[in-house]
CSV table of C-alpha atoms in Angstrom, one decimal:
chain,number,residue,atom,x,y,z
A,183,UNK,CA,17.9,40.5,26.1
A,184,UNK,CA,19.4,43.8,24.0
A,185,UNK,CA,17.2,46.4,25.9
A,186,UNK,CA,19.6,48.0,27.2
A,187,UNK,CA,21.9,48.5,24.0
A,188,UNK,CA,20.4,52.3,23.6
A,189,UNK,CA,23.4,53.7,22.1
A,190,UNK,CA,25.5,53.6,18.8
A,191,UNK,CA,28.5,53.0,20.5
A,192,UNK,CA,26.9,50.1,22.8
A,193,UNK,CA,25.6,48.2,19.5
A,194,UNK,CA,29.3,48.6,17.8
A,195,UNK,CA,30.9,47.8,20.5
A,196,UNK,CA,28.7,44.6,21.2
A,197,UNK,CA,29.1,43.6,17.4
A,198,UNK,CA,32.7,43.6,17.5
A,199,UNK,CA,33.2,41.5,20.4
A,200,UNK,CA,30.5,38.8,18.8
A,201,UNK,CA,32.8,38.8,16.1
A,202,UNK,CA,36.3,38.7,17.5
A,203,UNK,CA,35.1,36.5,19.9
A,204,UNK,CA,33.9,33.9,17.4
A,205,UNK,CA,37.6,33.8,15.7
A,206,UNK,CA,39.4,34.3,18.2
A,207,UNK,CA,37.9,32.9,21.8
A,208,UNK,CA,35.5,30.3,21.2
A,209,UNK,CA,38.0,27.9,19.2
A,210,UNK,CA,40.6,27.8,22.2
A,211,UNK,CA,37.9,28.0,25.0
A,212,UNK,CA,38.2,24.1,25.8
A,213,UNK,CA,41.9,24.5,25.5
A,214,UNK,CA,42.4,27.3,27.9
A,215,UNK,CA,40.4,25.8,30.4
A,216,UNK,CA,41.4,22.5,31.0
A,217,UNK,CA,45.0,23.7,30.9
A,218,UNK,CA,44.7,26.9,32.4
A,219,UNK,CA,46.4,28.7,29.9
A,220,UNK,CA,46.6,32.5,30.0
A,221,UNK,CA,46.0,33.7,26.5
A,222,UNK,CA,48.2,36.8,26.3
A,223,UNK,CA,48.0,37.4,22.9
A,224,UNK,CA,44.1,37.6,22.6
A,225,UNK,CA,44.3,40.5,25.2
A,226,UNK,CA,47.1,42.4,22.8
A,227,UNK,CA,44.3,42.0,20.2
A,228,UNK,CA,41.4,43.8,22.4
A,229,UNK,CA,44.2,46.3,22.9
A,230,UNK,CA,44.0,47.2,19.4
A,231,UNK,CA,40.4,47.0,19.3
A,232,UNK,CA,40.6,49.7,21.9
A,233,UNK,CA,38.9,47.2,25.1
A,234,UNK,CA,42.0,47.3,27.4
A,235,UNK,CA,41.7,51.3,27.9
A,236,UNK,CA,38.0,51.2,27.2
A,237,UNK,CA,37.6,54.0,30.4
A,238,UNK,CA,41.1,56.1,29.1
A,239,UNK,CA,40.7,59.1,27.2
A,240,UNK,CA,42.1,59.5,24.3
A,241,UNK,CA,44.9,61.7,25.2
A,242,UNK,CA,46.3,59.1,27.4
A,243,UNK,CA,46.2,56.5,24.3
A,244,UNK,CA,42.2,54.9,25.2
A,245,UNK,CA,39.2,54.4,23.7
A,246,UNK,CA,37.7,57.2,26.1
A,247,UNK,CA,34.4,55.5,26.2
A,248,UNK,CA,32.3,56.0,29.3
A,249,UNK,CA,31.0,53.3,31.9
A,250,UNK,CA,28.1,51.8,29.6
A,251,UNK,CA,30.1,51.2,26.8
A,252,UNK,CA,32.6,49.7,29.3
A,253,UNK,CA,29.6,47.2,31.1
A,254,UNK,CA,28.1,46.1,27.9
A,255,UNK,CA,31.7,45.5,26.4
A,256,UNK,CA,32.4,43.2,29.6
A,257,UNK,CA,29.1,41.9,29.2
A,258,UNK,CA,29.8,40.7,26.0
A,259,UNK,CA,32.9,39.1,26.1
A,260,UNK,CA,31.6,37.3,29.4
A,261,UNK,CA,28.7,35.5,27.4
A,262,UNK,CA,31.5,33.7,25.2
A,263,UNK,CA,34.1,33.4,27.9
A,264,UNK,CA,34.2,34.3,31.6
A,265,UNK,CA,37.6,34.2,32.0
A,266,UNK,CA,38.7,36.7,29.2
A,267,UNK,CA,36.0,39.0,30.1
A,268,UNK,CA,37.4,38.8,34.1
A,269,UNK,CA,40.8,39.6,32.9
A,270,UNK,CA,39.3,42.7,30.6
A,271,UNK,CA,37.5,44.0,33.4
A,272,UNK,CA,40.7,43.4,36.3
A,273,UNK,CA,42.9,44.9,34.1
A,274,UNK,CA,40.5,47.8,33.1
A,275,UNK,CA,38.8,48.6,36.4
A,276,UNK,CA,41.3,47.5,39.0
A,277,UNK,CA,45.1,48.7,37.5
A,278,UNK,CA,44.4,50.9,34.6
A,279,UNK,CA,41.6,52.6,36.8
A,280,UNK,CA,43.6,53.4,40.0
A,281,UNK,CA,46.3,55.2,38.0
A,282,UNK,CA,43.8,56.8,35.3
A,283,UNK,CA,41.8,58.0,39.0
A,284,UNK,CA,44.7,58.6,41.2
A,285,UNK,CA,47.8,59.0,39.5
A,286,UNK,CA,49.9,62.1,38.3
A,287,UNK,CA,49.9,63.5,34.7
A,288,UNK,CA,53.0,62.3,34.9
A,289,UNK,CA,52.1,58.5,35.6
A,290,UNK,CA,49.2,58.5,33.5
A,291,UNK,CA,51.4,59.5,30.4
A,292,UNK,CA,53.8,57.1,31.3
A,293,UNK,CA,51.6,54.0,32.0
A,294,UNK,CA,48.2,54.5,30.5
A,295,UNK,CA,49.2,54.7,27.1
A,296,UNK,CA,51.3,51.0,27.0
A,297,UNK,CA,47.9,49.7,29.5
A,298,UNK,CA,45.3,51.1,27.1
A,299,UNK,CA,46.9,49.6,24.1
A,300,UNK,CA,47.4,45.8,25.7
A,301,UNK,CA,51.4,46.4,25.3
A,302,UNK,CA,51.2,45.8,29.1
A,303,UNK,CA,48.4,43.9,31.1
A,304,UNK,CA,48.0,45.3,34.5
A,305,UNK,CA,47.8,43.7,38.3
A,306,UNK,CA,46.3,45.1,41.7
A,307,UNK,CA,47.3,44.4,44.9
A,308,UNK,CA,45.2,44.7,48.0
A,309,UNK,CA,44.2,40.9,49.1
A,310,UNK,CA,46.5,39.4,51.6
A,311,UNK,CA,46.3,35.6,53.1
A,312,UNK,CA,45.3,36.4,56.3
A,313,UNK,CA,43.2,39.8,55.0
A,314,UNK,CA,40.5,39.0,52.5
A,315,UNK,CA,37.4,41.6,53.4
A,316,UNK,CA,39.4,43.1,56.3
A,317,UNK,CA,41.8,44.8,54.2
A,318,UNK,CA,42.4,47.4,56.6
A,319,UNK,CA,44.4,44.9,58.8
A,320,UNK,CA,47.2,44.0,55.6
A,321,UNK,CA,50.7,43.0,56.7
A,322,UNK,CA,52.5,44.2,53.5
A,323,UNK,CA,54.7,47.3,54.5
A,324,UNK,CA,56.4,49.8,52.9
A,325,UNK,CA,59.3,51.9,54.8
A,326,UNK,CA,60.8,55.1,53.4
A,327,UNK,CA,64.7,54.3,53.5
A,328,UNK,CA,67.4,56.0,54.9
A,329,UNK,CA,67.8,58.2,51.8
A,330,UNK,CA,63.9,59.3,51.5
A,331,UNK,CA,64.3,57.9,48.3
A,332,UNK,CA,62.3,54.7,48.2
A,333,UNK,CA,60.2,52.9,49.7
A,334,UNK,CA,61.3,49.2,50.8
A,335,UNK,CA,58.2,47.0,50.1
A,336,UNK,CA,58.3,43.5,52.2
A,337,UNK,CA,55.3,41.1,52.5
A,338,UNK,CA,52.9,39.0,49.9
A,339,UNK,CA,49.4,39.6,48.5
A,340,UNK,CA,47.1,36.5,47.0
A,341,UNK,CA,44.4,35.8,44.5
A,342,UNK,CA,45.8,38.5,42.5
A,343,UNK,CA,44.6,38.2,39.0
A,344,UNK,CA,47.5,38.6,36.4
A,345,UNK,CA,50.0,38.4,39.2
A,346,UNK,CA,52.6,36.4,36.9
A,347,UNK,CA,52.2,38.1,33.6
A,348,UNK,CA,51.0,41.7,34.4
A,349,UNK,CA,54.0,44.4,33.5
A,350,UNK,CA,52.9,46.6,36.3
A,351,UNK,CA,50.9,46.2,39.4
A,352,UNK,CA,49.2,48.6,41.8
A,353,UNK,CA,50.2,47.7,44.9
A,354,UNK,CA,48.7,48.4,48.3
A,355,UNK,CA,51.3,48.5,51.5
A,356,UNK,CA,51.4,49.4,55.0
A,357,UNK,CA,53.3,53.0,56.1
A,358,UNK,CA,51.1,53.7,59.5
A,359,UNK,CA,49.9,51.4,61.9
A,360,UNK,CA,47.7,48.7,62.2
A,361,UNK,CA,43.8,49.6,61.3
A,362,UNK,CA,44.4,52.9,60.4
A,363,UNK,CA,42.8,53.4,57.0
A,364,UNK,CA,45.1,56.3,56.6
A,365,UNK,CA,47.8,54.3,57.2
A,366,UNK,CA,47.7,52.5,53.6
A,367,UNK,CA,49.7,53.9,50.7
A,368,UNK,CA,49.2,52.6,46.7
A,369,UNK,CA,52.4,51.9,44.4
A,370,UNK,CA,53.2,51.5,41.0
A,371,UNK,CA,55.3,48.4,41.1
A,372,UNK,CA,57.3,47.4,37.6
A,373,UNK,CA,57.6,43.8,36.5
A,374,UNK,CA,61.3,43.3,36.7
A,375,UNK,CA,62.0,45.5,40.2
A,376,UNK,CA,64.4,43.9,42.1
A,377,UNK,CA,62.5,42.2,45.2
A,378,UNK,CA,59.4,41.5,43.6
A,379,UNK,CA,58.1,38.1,42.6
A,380,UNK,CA,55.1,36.3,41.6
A,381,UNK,CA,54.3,33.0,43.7
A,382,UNK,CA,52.1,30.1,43.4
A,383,UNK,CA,49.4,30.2,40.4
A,384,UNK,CA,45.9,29.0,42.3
A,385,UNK,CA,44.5,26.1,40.4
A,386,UNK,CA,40.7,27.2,40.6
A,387,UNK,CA,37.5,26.0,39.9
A,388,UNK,CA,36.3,28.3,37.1
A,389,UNK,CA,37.6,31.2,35.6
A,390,UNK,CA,40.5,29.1,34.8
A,391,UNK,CA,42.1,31.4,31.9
A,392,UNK,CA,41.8,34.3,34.0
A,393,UNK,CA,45.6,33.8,35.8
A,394,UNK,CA,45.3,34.0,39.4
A,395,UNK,CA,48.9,34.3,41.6
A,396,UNK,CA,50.6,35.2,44.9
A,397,UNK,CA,53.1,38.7,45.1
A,398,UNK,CA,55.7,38.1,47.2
A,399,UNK,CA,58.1,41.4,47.9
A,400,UNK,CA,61.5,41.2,49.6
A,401,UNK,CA,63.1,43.6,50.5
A,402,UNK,CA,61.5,45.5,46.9
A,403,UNK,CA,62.8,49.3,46.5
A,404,UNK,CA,60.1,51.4,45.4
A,405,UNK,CA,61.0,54.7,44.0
A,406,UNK,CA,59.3,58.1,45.7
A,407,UNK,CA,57.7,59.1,42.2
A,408,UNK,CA,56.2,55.8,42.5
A,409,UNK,CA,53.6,56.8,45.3
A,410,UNK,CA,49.8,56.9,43.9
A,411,UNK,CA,48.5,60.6,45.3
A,412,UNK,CA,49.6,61.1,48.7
A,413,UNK,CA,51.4,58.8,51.4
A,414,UNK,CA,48.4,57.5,52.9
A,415,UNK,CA,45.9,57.9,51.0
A,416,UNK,CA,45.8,53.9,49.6
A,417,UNK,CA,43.4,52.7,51.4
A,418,UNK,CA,40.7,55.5,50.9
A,419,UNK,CA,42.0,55.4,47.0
A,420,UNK,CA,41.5,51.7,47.0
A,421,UNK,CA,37.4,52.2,48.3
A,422,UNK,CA,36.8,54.8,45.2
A,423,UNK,CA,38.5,52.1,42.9
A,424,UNK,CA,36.2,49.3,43.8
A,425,UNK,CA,33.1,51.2,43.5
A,426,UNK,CA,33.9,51.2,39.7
A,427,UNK,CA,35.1,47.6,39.7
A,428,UNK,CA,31.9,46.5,41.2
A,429,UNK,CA,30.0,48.0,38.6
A,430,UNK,CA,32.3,45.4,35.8
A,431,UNK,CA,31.8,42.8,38.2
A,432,UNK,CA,28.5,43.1,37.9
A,433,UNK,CA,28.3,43.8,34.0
A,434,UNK,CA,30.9,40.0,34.1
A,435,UNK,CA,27.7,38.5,36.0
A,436,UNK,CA,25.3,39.6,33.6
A,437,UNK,CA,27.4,38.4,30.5
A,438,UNK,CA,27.5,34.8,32.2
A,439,UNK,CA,23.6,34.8,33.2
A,440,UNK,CA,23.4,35.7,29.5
A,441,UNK,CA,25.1,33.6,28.0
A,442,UNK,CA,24.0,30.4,30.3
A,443,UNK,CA,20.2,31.7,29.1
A,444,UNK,CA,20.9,31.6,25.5
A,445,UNK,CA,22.5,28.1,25.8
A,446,UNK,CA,19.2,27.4,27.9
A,447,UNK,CA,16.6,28.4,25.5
A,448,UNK,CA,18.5,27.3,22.8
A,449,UNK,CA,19.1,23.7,24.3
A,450,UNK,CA,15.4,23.7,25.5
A,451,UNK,CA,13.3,24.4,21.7
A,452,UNK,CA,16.0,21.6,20.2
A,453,UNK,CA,16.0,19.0,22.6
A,454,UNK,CA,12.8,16.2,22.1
A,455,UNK,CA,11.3,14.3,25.3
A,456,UNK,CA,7.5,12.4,24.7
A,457,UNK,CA,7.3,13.7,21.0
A,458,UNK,CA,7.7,17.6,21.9
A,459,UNK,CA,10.5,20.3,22.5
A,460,UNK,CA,10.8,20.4,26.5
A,461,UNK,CA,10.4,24.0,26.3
A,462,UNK,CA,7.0,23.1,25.8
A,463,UNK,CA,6.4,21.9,29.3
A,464,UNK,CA,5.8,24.1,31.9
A,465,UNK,CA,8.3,22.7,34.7
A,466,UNK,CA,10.9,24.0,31.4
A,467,UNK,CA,8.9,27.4,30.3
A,468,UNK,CA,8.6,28.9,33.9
A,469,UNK,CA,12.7,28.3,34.6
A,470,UNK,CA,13.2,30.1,31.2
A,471,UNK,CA,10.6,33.2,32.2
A,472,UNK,CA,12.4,33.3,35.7
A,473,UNK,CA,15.7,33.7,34.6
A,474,UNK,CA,14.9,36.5,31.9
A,475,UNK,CA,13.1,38.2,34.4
A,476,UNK,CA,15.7,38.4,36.7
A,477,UNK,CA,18.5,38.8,34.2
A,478,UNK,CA,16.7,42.5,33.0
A,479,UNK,CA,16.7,43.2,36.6
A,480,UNK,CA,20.4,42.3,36.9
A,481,UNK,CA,20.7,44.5,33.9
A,482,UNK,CA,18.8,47.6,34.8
A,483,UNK,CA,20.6,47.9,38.3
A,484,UNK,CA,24.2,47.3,36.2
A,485,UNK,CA,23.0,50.0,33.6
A,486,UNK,CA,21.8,52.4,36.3
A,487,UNK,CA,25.1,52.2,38.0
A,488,UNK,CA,27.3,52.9,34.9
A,489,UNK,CA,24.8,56.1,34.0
A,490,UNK,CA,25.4,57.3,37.5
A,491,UNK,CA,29.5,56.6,37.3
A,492,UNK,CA,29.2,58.5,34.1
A,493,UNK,CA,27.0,61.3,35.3
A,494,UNK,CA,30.0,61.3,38.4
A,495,UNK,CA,27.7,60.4,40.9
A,496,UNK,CA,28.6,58.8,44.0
A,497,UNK,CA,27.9,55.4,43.2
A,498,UNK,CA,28.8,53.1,46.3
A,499,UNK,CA,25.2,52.1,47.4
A,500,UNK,CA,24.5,51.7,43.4
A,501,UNK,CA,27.3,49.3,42.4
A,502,UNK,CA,27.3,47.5,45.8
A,503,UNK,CA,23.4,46.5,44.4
A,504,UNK,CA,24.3,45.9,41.4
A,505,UNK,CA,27.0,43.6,42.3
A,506,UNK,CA,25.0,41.8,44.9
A,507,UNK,CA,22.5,41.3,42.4
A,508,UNK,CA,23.9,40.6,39.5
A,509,UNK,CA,26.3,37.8,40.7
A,510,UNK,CA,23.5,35.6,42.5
A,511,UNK,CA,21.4,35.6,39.5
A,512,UNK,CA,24.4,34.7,37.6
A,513,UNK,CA,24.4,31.6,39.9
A,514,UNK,CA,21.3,31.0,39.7
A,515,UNK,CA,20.8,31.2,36.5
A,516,UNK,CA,24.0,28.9,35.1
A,517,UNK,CA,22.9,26.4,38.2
A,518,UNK,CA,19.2,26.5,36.3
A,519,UNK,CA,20.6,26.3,32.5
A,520,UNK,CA,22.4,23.1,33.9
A,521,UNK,CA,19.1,21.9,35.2
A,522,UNK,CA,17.6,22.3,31.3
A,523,UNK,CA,20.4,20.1,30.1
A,524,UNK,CA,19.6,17.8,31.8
A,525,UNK,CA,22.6,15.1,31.9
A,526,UNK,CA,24.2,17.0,29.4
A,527,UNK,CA,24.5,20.2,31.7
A,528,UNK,CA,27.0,18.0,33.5
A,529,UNK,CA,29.6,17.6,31.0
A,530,UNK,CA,32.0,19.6,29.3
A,531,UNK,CA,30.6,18.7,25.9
A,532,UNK,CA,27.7,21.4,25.8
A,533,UNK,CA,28.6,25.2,27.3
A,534,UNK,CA,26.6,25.6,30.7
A,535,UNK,CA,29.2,23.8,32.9
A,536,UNK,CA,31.7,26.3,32.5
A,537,UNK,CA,29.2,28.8,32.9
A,538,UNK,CA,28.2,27.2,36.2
A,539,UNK,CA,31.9,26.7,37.3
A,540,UNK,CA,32.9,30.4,36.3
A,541,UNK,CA,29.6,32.0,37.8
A,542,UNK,CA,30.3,31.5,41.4
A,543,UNK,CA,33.2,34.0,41.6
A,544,UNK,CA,31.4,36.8,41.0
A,545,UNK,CA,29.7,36.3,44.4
A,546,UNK,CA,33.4,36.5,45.7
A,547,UNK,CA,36.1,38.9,43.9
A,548,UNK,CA,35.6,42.2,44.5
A,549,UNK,CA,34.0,42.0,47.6
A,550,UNK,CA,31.9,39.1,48.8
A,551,UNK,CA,27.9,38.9,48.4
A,552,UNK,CA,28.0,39.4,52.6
A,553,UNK,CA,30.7,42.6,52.1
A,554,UNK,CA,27.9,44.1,49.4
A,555,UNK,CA,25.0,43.8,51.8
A,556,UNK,CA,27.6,45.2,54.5
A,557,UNK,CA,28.2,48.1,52.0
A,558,UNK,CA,24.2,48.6,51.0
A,559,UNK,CA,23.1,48.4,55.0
A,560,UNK,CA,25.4,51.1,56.1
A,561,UNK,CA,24.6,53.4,52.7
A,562,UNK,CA,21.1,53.1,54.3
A,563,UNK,CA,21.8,53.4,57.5
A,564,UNK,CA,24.0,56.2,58.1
């Protein structure tokens, strides 16, 4: 399943996470998960290996690879480990790629650089309790105080992936009314900033190394060269910002569906029922064909989304397919590798459990599968 490693860079790139990931991921794997342990250090490591500013250019400190490089890099990582690769492709896509898209020169030298390198991790806030898909209703506001200096930040955000032990979140916040998607404004939000606090750590079903908190912000003084582009401007910031992230969420699907097939064909040419490899029986055989087959479609709508990023094509009907895609073969395919194990899909002994546990976000974060079809119908529509 390497068709779509066409370049140079692709091939290094996917070499070099095979191999860190072998020394330093697949040893503490078990570990991680079953205490949910976020491994910080591992993701100071892909810093130096140039994979937490894979989308940075080099004069901001990055690896200034393009979107390809950056899906089969996620890819990659996701066939060893979901959770690391989710974190990679949060911190990459969500943080690092707001500011790299948004920001001033001035907050791209200050931030991207300590981002690119893994010095700092990164957090984004747009998720609220009570607002999952309908963003555009958030209760987190942000006031400009009596001396136009700040902005006074109150409210909470949820499921926010490295909400504990990021160094700097994104955050969006309210500064115009209610439903008006020009009434959102993003922040750069320092760990440390009096006001703002990380609550409860969700204890999740998969993707359990992947650190997953609340943001809660009293009363938290924001300073004006803090805004992200214009007062306003969050929301529609926030839209351009996903498009991209759907694009790693779909290259995190692929890696798992890959990584759950390997495992599956693997598993299927070893394992002996009535004298003969069950890959030999046809009930086995035609599993394995399906999920290839819809793997390399996965792929080729992932691939065709991060040449059009690249190419600076509007990409929102693309990566919303992709996405869509991508994650529900995921599923399907981790649910089928299970199915090939047999007994032994069901317990944490043998890989395809935590493939199977850590698939079915990817039909969630970043949108929901019912959100992308939303996104795709009115692409077509309109």
């Amino acid at each position: 399943m390497e068709a779509t490693l066409a370049t140079e860079n692709q091939t290094m790139i996917a070499h070099m996470v095979r191999d860190f990931g072998a020394q330093h991921i697949k040893p503490f794997m078990r570990q991680w998960d079953d205490t949910q342990e976020f491994p910080r250090d591992v993701f100071r490591q892909l810093g130096e290996l140039g994979l937490m500013g894979v989308l940075v250019p080099e004069a901001y400190g990055g690896a200034g690879f393009g979107y390809q490089e950056y899906v089969t890099a996620i890819a990659e990582l996701a066939k060893i480990d979901g959770s690391i690769g989710l974190s990679m492709a949060a911190h990459n896509s969500l943080c690092t790629g707001h500011i790299l898209q948004h920001g001033s020169e001035a907050q791209k030298h200050q931030y991207l650089p300590r981002l690119a390198s893994g010095e700092w991790i990164g957090a984004w806030g747009l998720t609220e309790p009570n607002t999952g898909s309908d963003a555009g209703n958030m209760r987190t506001t942000a006031v400009l105080d009596a001396s136009g200096e700040y902005y006074v930040l109150n409210g909470a955000k949820n499921f926010i992936t490295h909400g504990r032990s990021g160094e700097v979140a994104v955050i969006i916040a309210r500064t115009g009314e209610v439903g008006d998607s020009h009434g959102m404004t993003a922040f750069i939000v320092e760990r440390g900033t009096p006001g703002f606090a990380a609550g409860r750590k969700e204890d999740k079903l998969g993707m359990r190394a992947s650190e997953t908190t609340e943001l809660i912000f009293t009363d938290c003084h924001v300073p004006l060269e803090n805004v992200i582009g214009k007062v306003g401007d969050g929301f529609v910031q926030s839209l351009k910002v996903l498009d991209g992230g759907r694009i790693s969420i779909a290259a995190l699907s692929l890696g798992i569906a890959q990584g759950a097939f390997e495992a599956a064909v693997q598993y299927s040419q070893e394992r002996q029922q009535f004298n003969q490899p069950i890959s030999q029986f046809q009930g086995i055989a035609f599993k394995l064909a399906d999920m290839a087959t819809e793997i390399e479609a996965a792929s080729l709508l992932t691939y065709r989304a991060a040449a059009m990023k690249d190419r600076g094509e509007n990409v929102n009907l693309e990566s919303a397919m992709a996405k869509l895609y991508a994650s529900e073969v995921s599923v399907r395919v981790a649910n089928e590798a299970v199915q090939i194990f047999g007994g032994y899909g069901y317990t944490k002994d043998y890989p395809v459990e935590k493939f199977y546990r850590d698939a079915k976000l990817c039909t969630i974060g970043e949108g929901t599968s019912e959100i992308q079809k939303l996104v795709i119908a009115r692409a077509l529509l309109k």
